[in-house]
Amino acid sequence: MLNGLSHSGTPHNVDFLGFSIYKIMSFVVMVGSSEITDRNLDVSEKNIKDFMEALQVAGQKPEGELEELCTEVLLALGFQSPGIVIFKLWDRWHLNNLPPNGLLVAVGRLIFCQGADPYIGVTWEYILHLLRMAQKEDDMLAVCHVLKGLVISARKHLDLGTKNDEIMDITQEALSIKAYLTLRVLFNRWSLRSNNKVTEEALVIIGHLFFLIPSSKLKNQVNRLTRWLMTLMSAKVAPFYISQCIFQLIDALALSGCGGINLESQLGNIIGMLFKQLSETVEDSNHHSVQDHSLSLKAFYILTKLYNDRVVTLIRENVESKDPAKIVSTIQIFTDVLQKVPQTEQLKNEVMHSVIIMIQEDLKPVRRVLLNFIEMLIQHDYLAPPQGSIIINYVIKLSESDCSNEEDIQLTCSKILQMVTLPKLITLVCQPSNTLAFVPLSKMATKMALRARSLGQVPYLSSFHLRPTQFISPQKLLTHLVMFSLKPYREGEFGVSSLRLLYALHPITSLHPVINSNVGQLWMTEIPQMLQMLDDHTEKSLNQEEWEGRLLQAFLYKFFGFTLRTSRNIKMVQMMLSAILQTVHEELQEREGIAVALSIVSMKHLKVTLDQLQAYSAILTDKNSSSILKLMKEHQQREWGLVCNIIYLSYSKIISESKGAIFMHLDDILAIVLQHYRNCIVEKDKNLKLEYLDALTKLINILSSQPMAFQFKFPQKIEIVTFMMELIREEPLNSISSSIRQRAMNFITNFRKLHPLTEVEERTELLQTCFQSVLCLPSTEDLQKEASSSQEAQATEDLLMETLQSLLRLMETLIVEMPSQIQYCLEHLNIWLNSQNDNERERAMWCAARILGFTAKWNNFGVEIKFSRLGCLVRLLAMRCQDPVDNICFLSSQAVYNLYRILLLQKQMQRKKQGLWEEEGKSEVYSANVFYNNTFEIAKAFAEYFTETQLTHLVLTAMEGLTDSKATVSLAAAQLMSAVMKERGRDMIKIEEIVEGIVGRLNLQLEPNTKEETMRAMCLLAGNNTHRVVPMLLNKTLPWDRTNLALWKAFGTRRETTISVLQLLIGILEKLHSREESREMAFQPVAVTCALCEMLSGSLCQEAVQELYPRLLLAILHHLYWVIEQNVPQKMVVYNREEGPGRKSKPFDPTSCALEVVKLVFVAAAYEGVVVYANQHHCWDLLSSPKFYYIGIMDLTSGIVKNCEPAILHRILNLIRNILYSSNYHRRILARTFYAQLLWHRSVAQTVGQDFLGNLIKWTNEPNIIMKEVGLRGISNLALHPGQSESLKSQVPFLRDFLKNEARVTMQAVKSLRNIICFGKQQNTKVVFCSISKQLRPLINDERDLVKISATSALGHMLHRVHKFKPGAITRREIYSFLVPLLLSIQDNNTEVVKACGGALTEWTKVIGWSSLTQTFQHTTLSDHIQVLEETCKYLVGTKKIRLVGEFLSQSFDFLTSPQSFLREAAINFIGLTIKRLTMKRIHEDDVELLQNAIGSLRNDPVESIQSLVTTTLKNLDEYLNPESISASRMSQLSNNIFKVTGMKTSERKKRLFKTVKQERDDDDNQKKNIWNWLRGPLNSLCNWHNRRVKTTPLIIGNSDK
């Protein structure tokens, strides 16, 4: 087109249209010229106008290349001055038509330029007009171009965060309105329902509009927008535009702080669209595809923040889906989330499990995301065997050079593989399955090897050939690399890569002990030359034959195999295979070469290869055709083994190289393999067995390593395993000279993965066989002793350890196969764990610890492992924690801890499934060190996991260990029982069986520590099952043996048990004695007291006894009352107490046993003072007597009051007040006696709300004498305390009536009155004393000594109290009346009476004021009481108060007629001593006569001593009157009496001793009677005198001779 322009710039022969084009082109050339600058480019209005006119004329709207040129011109102009071009949009000449599309496109681009901001608003306004006009797709796209520029530019200015109104020509509010109108126009005027470019552009524009529209209006459009987007998705619109629009919608709504109701209602639809978008395949080369996923993920994250729970629920649903798209989206989300959560072992296992499932499914859409996920996992140390190998193989598969995977997938695979160790990577390089990935893998390995060499490290260690199952052998590595070099230009760098890797791994060829060093040195020179050869040639110029020949000089077999593989001649293949099998095979390389060759051939000729191998194997079993038998006999086993090795090695190689076809023939192969040995034609010696096992093991290892093998069943597996067990059984148990048993177990271990799985019965037989063969071997020391050299000894030890390791691996495989069978696996070790041989126990425990540790670390408890016999298992392991062998203890603690971890992990898993919080920190509480030699901690840790049956079984089985000959084991059994009973004793069943079992074993000769711990266990059992254990022990026959006594003693050593047992025993006593019992002796309560004797005899029960002290004491005292009233057989022994070494046991009958318990209760409660008090007051004797039991209770209560705290007294009070009126007489007596005597303590008497006095008065009114006494005793005690004076004063008349009652009642009444007077108010003291003195006075001389003593003593206290308040005349008169009774009683021969009288007289003298006699009375004794009486009479007469003396003498006359001879005699003594001090001559004759008559009235007293005393007293009286003439005196006395009667007076007036008695009677009879009464005395005196004179002549009164 430009060639038509002349040098002058004018057209030649062109029309007007051509001129317009020419003009446009001129602009284009001018703009495109590099020489044009801003200064020489004319952008005047005229030129723009001309250009626009040219655009219009040139076909209305330029199209195609012309339109693009026009757009470029406008852009060039617009970049200089955007406004000039933008203005052309609304020129008048196209107001009714759409502007040229080039102009619209140019404006759309120019709107982003600097200086275009002031035209945004006006341009938008015009575009709104054009939106309604555009109908064609091109026009719509052009308009969209402008509109997209507007919304993006507007958003940019709004996002600056500053006021942009001065930049743009439109306000933000107006802009939001235009944005909303634009959205409405797009929806209403444009048909956006199909998959086209317009819809895609509209989606972009609408996405930006969301940020400009007000949030309230946008939320209202959510439903409509969602439906529209779903329609577009159905219309197959490009996913990127939909994802972008969804993200922008959600992002815009999120800016407002919440999505709104409409968004929440559409959440399911939106997330569904996002998941669908995420399920689309990501094309790295497609920018939109990548953006699509990125935007969808971002939208997902925003939704998660807004609606966390619902979004998470939807994610979980998609995780469980099988849809690849959903899996991809889930992984993408998970990739980001996983990095933010703690990486626990459980999480790793679960993630790896999920990854492996996805790898196995290998969904292509998932690969990219899965690889990214794997890369992230490896960074968090997820690449661990065995799961790690599966991941690596998958990564290698995806990194293969001819793989159709995208480049980014291969790059990711490369990153992942660079994280693998060099040995592993080299092994992967040489695996045939990784051939397609050889180049990248070898490059990475080469780089790593060279780096290691530069650091002075050996990149490939020589010992790796010993682990062929883990790493490739050096020979195979060399072979693989050289074989890969056969096609040097394959994949571009195939040969070069292999050779470079060979060179980098030089140490494997020069230093390895298996490879000839010359070969290594040769390759050190050859490889560089071969590399140079490749560098000098191209694929076309390289001589392939020369190259392969050079390589195959050392690798003929592989070359041979590849050659046959490509052959189509079957017969030739058969012939060559037969030939190669017949070649020399002495060296391992040769045999491997043969096997490799056959495996290569089998990849194309599998059936032919297998047939040839089977035919060749006839040499092993066919005696007729075998060439082996033609050899010398010493070489036959060797050759048989080599042939066997070739065959099995070939099978192994074929399996490894096969793509799966071989598995259809494997069962037949296994059957043949088994027949090889069974039908062996040579002697089966040890070496042959080893070679056979070695070859067979390699075959099975290869077979088991094939993933496809698990998809098939091998019926021959069971028979082969049985055969292996036969080999194990054939091994001797007294030596370990070969590794046959080890290899057999290894074989079974590797074989176990294949189906069918081993059944339980077969597992049992297998385990028993292996345990018997391995665990029963002699100890290491014994085996070493039998060795001929130190090297042999070391080899034997190593072989033994390897054998044990093989046994352990076998057990592990069985556990993995059936995790739930671990319990039975361990139970099979029971025999050896309890073996008497230390080495057998140690090996068995080693196995148990390792297998439990393996299970605990396995950490995959999706299937619950049930330990139905957990109790037996724990017992089995725990008892060995105290084994005599220290290493067994250590291993046992490890085993127990691992078992605990298993249970804990299972529990946590269950809690997690139930949605419960995980118990944090619990696993840190216990460790193997905690369990070491600590049976208690073991039982404590496992207690919560036992069922009731398991608990019981544990105890019953542990019980059997109590009699173990090893002290530590028996102690461990006892400790285990004890600890379990402490933690879970209440959950035990079969209590009776347990109790009998323990008692039976305690009767045996147990170790002291074991016996003590067993007692403790029994104590804990009784504490948790008191109502079942205690009755059993109580029912044992009395008296109990030492074992039973020791058990009861043990019950008192633990507070909780003691309380529980005591409560039950108390309940038994209370229940059995709650009603009146028969006279027959009951057994159980007596047994209870025997039990208490033992329990309370220890020093550890104090706290428990104090807690139950009052109730226990009352129950025992009540039982004691019951016992003493029973007909107990004589010498009945119910309890024997050991008194110490060398001393006889002390027997107890029921009564003494009960009394002993009472004492022990006080001692155990720390109130020994009560026992001391009781001893001092003879309480025990009183308590032993039914008659005086209540008195003993009174005295005992007194001791309690004296020695116990007030709180204890109130506790007793609270107990007894409920039985004060019990129907049981014994209970009433006990309760009331306690009740009355407790009032002795002030705090009890002042208890609020108690009607003490009312109760006491009720009891005194009862007919029962004891009740009266108890009531009066309580009143007496009540009177001791302040505040009771008024109430008790009113009861004085009532109490006074009891002074004439039975002795003890009277005594208590006296004491009550005494206390009322002594502790009452001052104003009441003298009144009350005077009111009771008349009734009290006779008691001073009561014939009952106790009453006499009590009354006399009380009188002394009363007088002491009265003296304080200065008694008046009336009171003194009453006090005087007590002198004579006291003086008479003081003459008693009872020391206590004399002492009491002395005290009372002392107080009497203080009150009356006879102070000179105070000291005399105060020290009166039985030896000087008569002398004291004399001094008293002397003092009395010396007071010169003759009338007072007369009153005392007159008072004494009343005692002359007392029925008590003592009082009559004492009265005579008092009278005699008194008159002795009187001057009788001065006493009136009447008074003298009265004295004579009173004394003389006792002349005929029945007591001779009194008669004699009377005679002496009268004689003395006569002497006092007239010492010179006794006869005259008597006649004078007679005459005086006569004068007195007749009324005549004597001539001499004397002192009157007695008051004159004036009686005037009109009755003559009375007068005569009075005269006779006065004459009776003198007449009797006269009669007595006459009798002395004439003893034989009787005197007849009234008939005298005179």
PDB file of C-alpha atoms in Angstrom, residues 871 874-875 878 935-943 946-947 950-955 958 973-988 1013 1016-1017 1020-1021 1024:
ATOM      1  CA  GLY A 871      -6.867 -57.113  84.327  1.00  0.00           C
ATOM      2  CA  VAL A 874      -1.841 -55.660  83.686  1.00  0.00           C
ATOM      3  CA  ARG A 875      -1.282 -58.177  86.448  1.00  0.00           C
ATOM      4  CA  ALA A 878       2.939 -55.251  86.676  1.00  0.00           C
ATOM      5  CA  THR A 935       3.113 -51.272  91.371  1.00  0.00           C
ATOM      6  CA  PHE A 936       0.954 -48.677  93.107  1.00  0.00           C
ATOM      7  CA  GLU A 937       1.315 -46.174  90.284  1.00  0.00           C
ATOM      8  CA  ILE A 938       0.564 -48.877  87.728  1.00  0.00           C
ATOM      9  CA  ALA A 939      -2.714 -49.784  89.374  1.00  0.00           C
ATOM     10  CA  LYS A 940      -3.592 -46.127  89.805  1.00  0.00           C
ATOM     11  CA  ALA A 941      -2.972 -45.407  86.134  1.00  0.00           C
ATOM     12  CA  PHE A 942      -4.980 -48.359  84.843  1.00  0.00           C
ATOM     13  CA  ALA A 943      -7.803 -48.262  87.373  1.00  0.00           C
ATOM     14  CA  PHE A 946     -10.899 -51.775  84.088  1.00  0.00           C
ATOM     15  CA  THR A 947     -14.396 -53.203  83.913  1.00  0.00           C
ATOM     16  CA  GLN A 950     -11.502 -57.285  84.758  1.00  0.00           C
ATOM     17  CA  LEU A 951     -10.929 -55.780  88.174  1.00  0.00           C
ATOM     18  CA  THR A 952     -12.077 -58.923  89.896  1.00  0.00           C
ATOM     19  CA  HIS A 953     -10.102 -61.157  87.592  1.00  0.00           C
ATOM     20  CA  LEU A 954      -7.032 -59.037  88.177  1.00  0.00           C
ATOM     21  CA  VAL A 955      -7.318 -59.436  91.946  1.00  0.00           C
ATOM     22  CA  ALA A 958      -2.806 -61.472  91.492  1.00  0.00           C
ATOM     23  CA  ALA A 973       1.173 -59.099  93.688  1.00  0.00           C
ATOM     24  CA  ALA A 974       0.099 -57.798  97.073  1.00  0.00           C
ATOM     25  CA  GLN A 975       0.851 -54.198  96.118  1.00  0.00           C
ATOM     26  CA  LEU A 976      -1.107 -54.583  92.905  1.00  0.00           C
ATOM     27  CA  MET A 977      -4.107 -55.886  94.806  1.00  0.00           C
ATOM     28  CA  SER A 978      -3.783 -53.117  97.339  1.00  0.00           C
ATOM     29  CA  ALA A 979      -3.518 -50.347  94.759  1.00  0.00           C
ATOM     30  CA  VAL A 980      -6.413 -51.653  92.663  1.00  0.00           C
ATOM     31  CA  MET A 981      -8.636 -51.942  95.692  1.00  0.00           C
ATOM     32  CA  LYS A 982      -7.750 -48.418  96.692  1.00  0.00           C
ATOM     33  CA  GLU A 983      -8.685 -46.983  93.319  1.00  0.00           C
ATOM     34  CA  ARG A 984     -11.628 -49.178  92.354  1.00  0.00           C
ATOM     35  CA  GLY A 985     -12.459 -51.276  95.372  1.00  0.00           C
ATOM     36  CA  ARG A 986     -16.148 -50.398  95.229  1.00  0.00           C
ATOM     37  CA  ASP A 987     -16.470 -51.932  91.771  1.00  0.00           C
ATOM     38  CA  MET A 988     -15.347 -55.391  92.825  1.00  0.00           C
ATOM     39  CA  GLU A1013       0.655 -55.397 102.041  1.00  0.00           C
ATOM     40  CA  ARG A1016      -3.535 -53.439 103.578  1.00  0.00           C
ATOM     41  CA  ALA A1017      -5.321 -54.721 100.494  1.00  0.00           C
ATOM     42  CA  LEU A1020      -9.006 -51.307 101.437  1.00  0.00           C
ATOM     43  CA  LEU A1021     -11.423 -53.996 100.256  1.00  0.00           C
ATOM     44  CA  ASN A1024     -15.000 -50.159  99.944  1.00  0.00           C
TER      45      ASN A1024
END
